[in-house]
Short mmCIF file of C-alpha atoms and ligand atoms in Angstrom, two decimals:
data_model
loop_
_atom_site.label_atom_id
_atom_site.label_comp_id
_atom_site.label_asym_id
_atom_site.label_seq_id
_atom_site.Cartn_x
_atom_site.Cartn_y
_atom_site.Cartn_z
CA MET A 139 -10.97 29.11 -1.21
CA LYS A 140 -13.99 27.61 0.52
CA VAL A 141 -14.19 23.81 0.68
CA LEU A 142 -17.04 21.68 1.94
CA VAL A 143 -15.96 18.32 3.37
CA THR A 144 -18.42 15.44 3.81
CA GLY A 145 -17.82 12.71 6.42
CA VAL A 146 -16.03 15.07 8.83
CA LYS A 147 -16.64 12.67 11.71
CA GLY A 148 -14.82 9.86 9.89
CA GLN A 149 -11.12 9.10 9.61
CA LEU A 150 -10.35 11.02 6.43
CA GLY A 151 -12.80 13.93 6.64
CA TYR A 152 -11.39 14.91 10.04
CA ASP A 153 -7.83 15.22 8.68
CA VAL A 154 -8.94 16.99 5.51
CA VAL A 155 -10.65 19.75 7.51
CA ASN A 156 -7.53 20.16 9.68
CA GLU A 157 -5.32 20.40 6.61
CA LEU A 158 -7.57 23.00 4.95
CA GLU A 159 -7.66 25.12 8.09
CA SER A 160 -3.90 24.89 8.56
CA ARG A 161 -3.49 26.39 5.06
CA GLY A 162 -5.89 29.23 5.87
CA TYR A 163 -8.79 28.01 3.73
CA THR A 164 -12.41 28.08 4.84
CA ALA A 165 -13.47 24.52 5.63
CA VAL A 166 -17.10 23.55 6.13
CA GLY A 167 -17.17 20.07 7.64
CA VAL A 168 -20.47 18.19 7.52
CA ASP A 169 -21.64 14.73 8.54
CA VAL A 170 -25.02 12.98 8.71
CA ALA A 171 -26.52 15.50 11.14
CA GLU A 172 -25.75 18.56 8.99
CA MET A 173 -26.13 17.01 5.53
CA ASP A 174 -27.41 13.47 5.15
CA ILE A 175 -26.13 12.80 1.64
CA THR A 176 -29.04 10.46 0.88
CA ASP A 177 -31.42 13.43 1.22
CA SER A 178 -31.24 15.16 -2.17
CA VAL A 179 -33.21 18.20 -0.98
CA LYS A 180 -30.86 18.74 1.96
CA VAL A 181 -27.78 18.28 -0.19
CA ARG A 182 -29.03 20.92 -2.63
CA GLU A 183 -29.98 23.27 0.20
CA VAL A 184 -26.58 23.05 1.95
CA LEU A 185 -24.47 23.25 -1.20
CA THR A 186 -26.38 26.16 -2.75
CA GLU A 187 -26.27 28.03 0.54
CA GLU A 188 -22.53 27.44 1.10
CA MET A 189 -21.54 27.75 -2.60
CA PRO A 190 -18.12 26.08 -2.01
CA ASP A 191 -15.32 26.32 -4.56
CA ALA A 192 -14.73 22.62 -4.00
CA VAL A 193 -16.32 19.64 -2.27
CA ILE A 194 -14.10 16.88 -0.85
CA HIS A 195 -16.53 14.00 -0.53
CA CYS A 196 -15.26 11.57 2.14
CA ALA A 197 -18.61 10.33 3.53
CA ALA A 198 -19.49 6.75 2.72
CA TYR A 199 -21.03 3.54 3.95
CA THR A 200 -17.78 1.72 4.74
CA ALA A 201 -18.85 -1.51 6.51
CA VAL A 202 -17.64 -3.85 3.77
CA ASP A 203 -18.95 -7.15 5.19
CA ALA A 204 -22.25 -5.77 6.51
CA ALA A 205 -22.87 -4.27 3.05
CA GLU A 206 -23.40 -7.76 1.64
CA ASP A 207 -26.66 -7.93 3.65
CA GLN A 208 -27.46 -4.21 3.53
CA VAL A 209 -27.26 -3.65 -0.20
CA GLU A 210 -29.99 -1.04 -0.30
CA ILE A 211 -28.63 1.28 2.37
CA CYS A 212 -25.07 0.87 1.08
CA ARG A 213 -26.17 1.84 -2.45
CA LYS A 214 -28.28 4.71 -1.13
CA VAL A 215 -25.24 6.28 0.56
CA ASN A 216 -22.38 5.42 -1.80
CA ALA A 217 -24.10 5.65 -5.19
CA ASP A 218 -27.24 7.78 -4.76
CA GLY A 219 -25.64 10.03 -2.12
CA THR A 220 -22.69 10.69 -4.42
CA GLU A 221 -25.06 11.35 -7.32
CA ASN A 222 -26.90 13.94 -5.19
CA ILE A 223 -23.63 15.75 -4.54
CA ALA A 224 -22.30 15.44 -8.11
CA LYS A 225 -25.48 16.88 -9.62
CA VAL A 226 -25.33 20.05 -7.53
CA CYS A 227 -21.55 20.43 -7.94
CA GLY A 228 -22.07 20.24 -11.70
CA GLU A 229 -24.74 22.94 -11.53
CA ILE A 230 -22.87 25.37 -9.30
CA GLY A 231 -19.48 24.75 -10.95
CA SER A 232 -17.81 23.47 -7.80
CA LYS A 233 -14.81 21.14 -8.09
CA LEU A 234 -15.54 17.68 -6.70
CA VAL A 235 -13.09 15.25 -5.13
CA TYR A 236 -14.66 11.81 -4.78
CA ILE A 237 -12.81 9.34 -2.59
CA SER A 238 -13.03 5.87 -4.06
CA THR A 239 -11.39 2.52 -3.47
CA ASP A 240 -9.17 -0.28 -4.77
CA TYR A 241 -12.30 -2.43 -4.43
CA VAL A 242 -13.55 -1.15 -7.81
CA PHE A 243 -11.03 -3.66 -9.27
CA ASP A 244 -11.41 -7.44 -9.19
CA GLY A 245 -7.92 -8.07 -7.81
CA GLU A 246 -6.89 -10.57 -10.51
CA GLY A 247 -3.21 -10.89 -11.50
CA THR A 248 -0.18 -9.23 -9.99
CA GLN A 249 0.14 -6.12 -12.18
CA LEU A 250 -0.24 -2.55 -10.98
CA TRP A 251 -3.74 -1.20 -11.63
CA GLN A 252 -3.72 2.00 -13.69
CA PRO A 253 -6.30 4.72 -12.97
CA ASP A 254 -8.10 4.13 -16.29
CA ASP A 255 -8.16 0.32 -16.12
CA GLU A 256 -11.50 -1.43 -16.47
CA ARG A 257 -13.46 -1.52 -13.24
CA HIS A 258 -14.99 -4.80 -12.11
CA PRO A 259 -15.89 -4.88 -8.40
CA LEU A 260 -16.14 -8.14 -6.43
CA ASN A 261 -18.42 -7.07 -3.60
CA VAL A 262 -21.41 -4.84 -2.81
CA TYR A 263 -19.34 -2.05 -1.26
CA GLY A 264 -17.01 -1.97 -4.30
CA GLN A 265 -19.96 -2.04 -6.71
CA THR A 266 -21.65 0.92 -5.02
CA LYS A 267 -18.41 2.94 -4.88
CA TYR A 268 -18.03 2.20 -8.61
CA GLU A 269 -21.56 3.46 -9.21
CA GLY A 270 -20.54 6.60 -7.28
CA GLU A 271 -17.61 7.04 -9.70
CA LEU A 272 -20.00 6.76 -12.64
CA ALA A 273 -22.29 9.43 -11.17
CA VAL A 274 -19.32 11.79 -10.66
CA GLU A 275 -18.22 11.25 -14.26
CA LYS A 276 -21.76 11.77 -15.55
CA TYR A 277 -22.70 14.95 -13.72
CA THR A 278 -19.45 16.90 -13.35
CA ASP A 279 -16.43 17.86 -15.45
CA LYS A 280 -14.31 19.34 -12.68
CA TYR A 281 -13.74 16.12 -10.76
CA PHE A 282 -10.94 14.19 -9.12
CA ILE A 283 -11.67 10.52 -8.45
CA VAL A 284 -9.05 9.44 -5.91
CA ARG A 285 -8.84 5.71 -5.15
CA ILE A 286 -7.30 4.82 -1.83
CA ALA A 287 -6.99 1.61 0.21
CA TRP A 288 -6.42 0.17 3.69
CA VAL A 289 -7.07 3.51 5.39
CA PHE A 290 -5.85 4.52 8.85
CA GLY A 291 -6.37 7.79 10.67
CA VAL A 292 -6.65 8.97 14.27
CA ASN A 293 -10.38 9.48 14.08
CA GLY A 294 -12.01 6.08 13.76
CA LYS A 295 -11.58 2.33 13.63
CA ASN A 296 -8.94 0.72 11.44
CA PHE A 297 -6.68 -2.33 11.09
CA ILE A 298 -3.85 -0.85 13.18
CA LYS A 299 -6.12 -0.12 16.14
CA THR A 300 -7.62 -3.62 15.84
CA MET A 301 -4.15 -5.21 15.86
CA LEU A 302 -2.99 -3.12 18.84
CA ASN A 303 -6.12 -4.08 20.80
CA LEU A 304 -5.74 -7.78 19.98
CA GLY A 305 -2.05 -7.55 20.88
CA LYS A 306 -3.00 -6.57 24.44
CA THR A 307 -4.63 -9.91 25.13
CA ARG A 308 -3.20 -12.35 22.55
CA ASP A 309 0.34 -13.52 21.98
CA GLU A 310 -0.42 -15.19 18.64
CA LEU A 311 -2.62 -14.15 15.68
CA ASN A 312 -3.47 -15.42 12.19
CA VAL A 313 -3.45 -12.76 9.49
CA VAL A 314 -4.08 -13.15 5.75
CA ASN A 315 -1.02 -13.17 3.54
CA ASP A 316 -2.51 -13.42 0.05
CA GLN A 317 -3.92 -9.92 -0.38
CA THR A 318 -1.32 -7.35 -1.45
CA GLY A 319 -1.79 -3.60 -1.40
CA SER A 320 -0.65 -0.38 0.24
CA PRO A 321 -1.98 1.29 3.38
CA THR A 322 -3.08 4.94 3.32
CA TYR A 323 -2.48 7.36 6.20
CA THR A 324 -5.26 9.97 6.17
CA TYR A 325 -2.87 12.69 7.38
CA ASP A 326 -0.66 12.24 4.29
CA LEU A 327 -3.62 11.83 1.96
CA ALA A 328 -5.32 14.99 3.26
CA ARG A 329 -2.31 17.06 2.17
CA LEU A 330 -2.46 15.60 -1.33
CA LEU A 331 -6.22 16.19 -1.61
CA VAL A 332 -5.81 19.85 -0.70
CA ASP A 333 -2.90 20.12 -3.19
CA MET A 334 -5.28 18.70 -5.81
CA VAL A 335 -8.13 21.16 -5.24
CA GLU A 336 -5.63 23.99 -5.64
CA THR A 337 -5.24 22.85 -9.29
CA GLU A 338 -7.38 22.00 -12.28
CA LYS A 339 -5.62 18.72 -13.00
CA TYR A 340 -8.85 16.74 -13.06
CA GLY A 341 -9.19 13.00 -13.61
CA ARG A 342 -8.86 9.60 -11.96
CA TYR A 343 -5.96 9.04 -9.58
CA HIS A 344 -4.59 6.43 -7.21
CA ALA A 345 -3.17 7.63 -3.91
CA THR A 346 -1.83 5.34 -1.19
CA ASN A 347 1.40 5.42 0.80
CA GLU A 348 4.41 4.10 -1.11
CA GLY A 349 5.47 0.45 -0.94
CA LEU A 350 3.53 -2.81 -0.97
CA CYS A 351 2.68 -5.34 1.71
CA THR A 352 0.19 -8.03 2.64
CA TRP A 353 -2.02 -7.72 5.71
CA TYR A 354 0.30 -10.25 7.41
CA GLU A 355 3.35 -8.10 6.66
CA PHE A 356 1.46 -5.00 7.79
CA ALA A 357 0.52 -6.69 11.10
CA LYS A 358 4.09 -7.85 11.72
CA GLU A 359 5.40 -4.30 11.18
CA ILE A 360 2.71 -2.84 13.47
CA PHE A 361 3.77 -5.12 16.33
CA ARG A 362 7.47 -4.56 15.64
CA GLN A 363 7.14 -0.77 15.70
CA ALA A 364 4.80 -0.84 18.71
CA GLY A 365 7.26 -3.07 20.59
CA LEU A 366 4.66 -5.80 21.18
CA ASN A 367 5.74 -9.42 21.23
CA VAL A 368 2.97 -11.07 19.20
CA LYS A 369 3.57 -14.04 16.91
CA VAL A 370 1.82 -13.46 13.58
CA ASN A 371 1.01 -16.50 11.44
CA PRO A 372 0.43 -16.07 7.70
CA VAL A 373 -2.83 -17.64 6.49
CA SER A 374 -4.74 -17.66 3.20
CA SER A 375 -8.03 -15.82 2.64
CA ASP A 376 -9.73 -19.25 2.42
CA GLU A 377 -8.68 -19.95 6.00
CA PHE A 378 -10.10 -16.63 7.11
CA PRO A 379 -13.62 -16.52 5.61
CA SER A 380 -15.38 -13.18 5.44
CA LYS A 381 -18.79 -12.25 4.12
CA ALA A 382 -17.51 -9.99 1.33
CA LYS A 383 -14.97 -11.19 -1.26
CA ARG A 384 -11.78 -9.16 -1.25
CA PRO A 385 -9.35 -8.54 -4.10
CA HIS A 386 -6.02 -10.40 -3.91
CA ASN A 387 -4.22 -7.79 -5.97
CA SER A 388 -4.65 -4.19 -4.83
CA ARG A 389 -1.36 -2.96 -6.28
CA MET A 390 -2.14 0.49 -7.67
CA SER A 391 0.09 2.62 -9.87
CA LYS A 392 0.60 6.14 -8.57
CA ASP A 393 2.72 7.36 -11.50
CA LYS A 394 -0.06 9.73 -12.57
CA LEU A 395 0.47 11.77 -9.41
CA GLU A 396 4.02 12.67 -10.42
CA GLU A 397 3.05 13.12 -14.06
CA ASN A 398 0.70 15.88 -12.93
CA GLY A 399 3.11 17.56 -10.55
CA PHE A 400 1.77 16.04 -7.31
CA GLN A 401 4.01 14.51 -4.67
CA ARG A 402 3.76 10.81 -3.92
CA LEU A 403 2.92 9.91 -0.33
CA PRO A 404 5.77 8.74 1.96
CA SER A 405 6.38 5.01 2.53
CA TRP A 406 3.77 3.12 4.54
CA GLU A 407 6.36 2.14 7.17
CA ASP A 408 7.20 5.80 7.72
CA ALA A 409 3.49 6.67 7.85
CA LEU A 410 2.91 3.91 10.41
CA ALA A 411 5.70 5.24 12.65
CA ARG A 412 4.21 8.77 12.60
CA TYR A 413 0.72 7.39 13.18
CA LEU A 414 1.77 5.34 16.24
CA LYS A 415 3.40 8.48 17.64
CA GLU A 416 0.25 10.48 16.92
CA ILE A 417 -2.10 8.04 18.69
CA ASN A 418 0.29 7.68 21.63
CA GLU A 419 0.31 11.43 22.13
CA LYS A 420 -3.53 11.64 22.07
N1 NAP B 627 -11.62 2.76 5.38
C1 NAP B 627 -10.97 2.21 4.36
O1 NAP B 627 -10.15 1.30 4.52
C2 NAP B 627 -11.20 2.74 2.96
C3 NAP B 627 -10.56 2.10 1.88
C4 NAP B 627 -10.76 2.62 0.60
C5 NAP B 627 -11.56 3.72 0.40
N2 NAP B 627 -12.18 4.30 1.46
C6 NAP B 627 -13.04 5.47 1.22
O2 NAP B 627 -12.44 6.56 1.88
C7 NAP B 627 -13.45 7.47 2.32
C8 NAP B 627 -13.21 7.83 3.78
O3 NAP B 627 -13.20 6.62 4.54
P1 NAP B 627 -13.13 6.64 6.12
O4 NAP B 627 -12.40 5.43 6.54
O5 NAP B 627 -12.70 7.99 6.57
O6 NAP B 627 -14.68 6.43 6.45
P2 NAP B 627 -15.41 6.49 7.87
O7 NAP B 627 -14.41 6.67 8.96
O8 NAP B 627 -16.34 5.31 7.90
O9 NAP B 627 -16.24 7.85 7.77
C9 NAP B 627 -17.32 7.99 6.90
C10 NAP B 627 -18.21 9.06 7.46
O10 NAP B 627 -19.34 9.20 6.57
C11 NAP B 627 -20.49 9.32 7.39
N3 NAP B 627 -21.72 8.96 6.68
C12 NAP B 627 -22.25 7.72 6.52
N4 NAP B 627 -23.45 7.82 5.92
C13 NAP B 627 -23.68 9.13 5.69
C14 NAP B 627 -24.76 9.85 5.12
N5 NAP B 627 -25.87 9.25 4.68
N6 NAP B 627 -24.68 11.20 5.05
C15 NAP B 627 -23.58 11.85 5.52
N7 NAP B 627 -22.53 11.23 6.09
C16 NAP B 627 -22.57 9.87 6.16
C17 NAP B 627 -20.21 8.36 8.52
O11 NAP B 627 -21.10 8.58 9.59
P3 NAP B 627 -21.51 7.32 10.54
O12 NAP B 627 -20.25 6.82 11.14
O13 NAP B 627 -22.47 7.94 11.51
O14 NAP B 627 -22.14 6.31 9.61
C18 NAP B 627 -18.77 8.71 8.85
O15 NAP B 627 -18.66 9.81 9.71
C19 NAP B 627 -14.78 6.81 2.01
O16 NAP B 627 -15.27 7.34 0.80
C20 NAP B 627 -14.42 5.36 1.81
O17 NAP B 627 -15.31 4.70 0.92
C21 NAP B 627 -12.01 3.84 2.73
#
């Protein structure tokens, strides 16, 4: 099987290429330099030349707060860029895995979001990722839409690295305690994504590590496991203003994974322990 992976220089794309190669598949990793996804001519040229069996589309504009001021560029990448890819995948019959986000939901209530629940994003990033989902659904049949959240991987910036850096110079931090969700370790997710493209079990899925926490609880566990003595104070989102609104409830049901014969990801605490080991060894 030949799989083209977008966003190979990002957190997730990097691990997906490694996972594909470790299973003996041909992985073609591309980023802006090789295939700027906003350039429809280039996207067509690369995909029709490579003729992959599947595309795992990890590239995105991911600066959630900056997106509020950069609506045009964010939409160009997340919505139009995804449409460019979906159109060609539809034409050449390639499977398409589109990585989406909990931010397509408005975060109301405390229930678990189901993959087919109504989408109602709160911010520009979420809106453009939602538009990307619509393009995938419009132009392809052989698609997996996989919504993930709170991502961490070795290759890039994330909440854990931010906490560890702050922990070097601060002995006390305020972290929001009214947003609940589940972190996603790219190493674990990459294995699931490759499992998925080996099947034809298309549709919308949620895939995060098991278990729930708030950012405050996540931060406390990071410092505990890293052996850093930092006092973490729980605060509300109102006390920690950010440009983009964020959903309070990012609890996502992953039952559909099991229903379709896929394995759930390990617990987020276990993923965190393996991740800290991985970055320490690097
Ligand atoms: N990070 C999270 O917490 C989170 C949460 C939910 C869902 N997701 C989704 O998960 C996926 C992977 O996220 P990630 O954290 O791995 O992202 P990331 O580390 O920001 O990587 C994204 C990659 O896409 C590249 N890219 C940006 N614009 C491009 C363009 N026009 N053409 C081609 N490549 C382009 C970026 O290049 P530059 O760095 O040069 O811009 C970067 O290498 C994304 O679809 C994201 O929306 C992420």
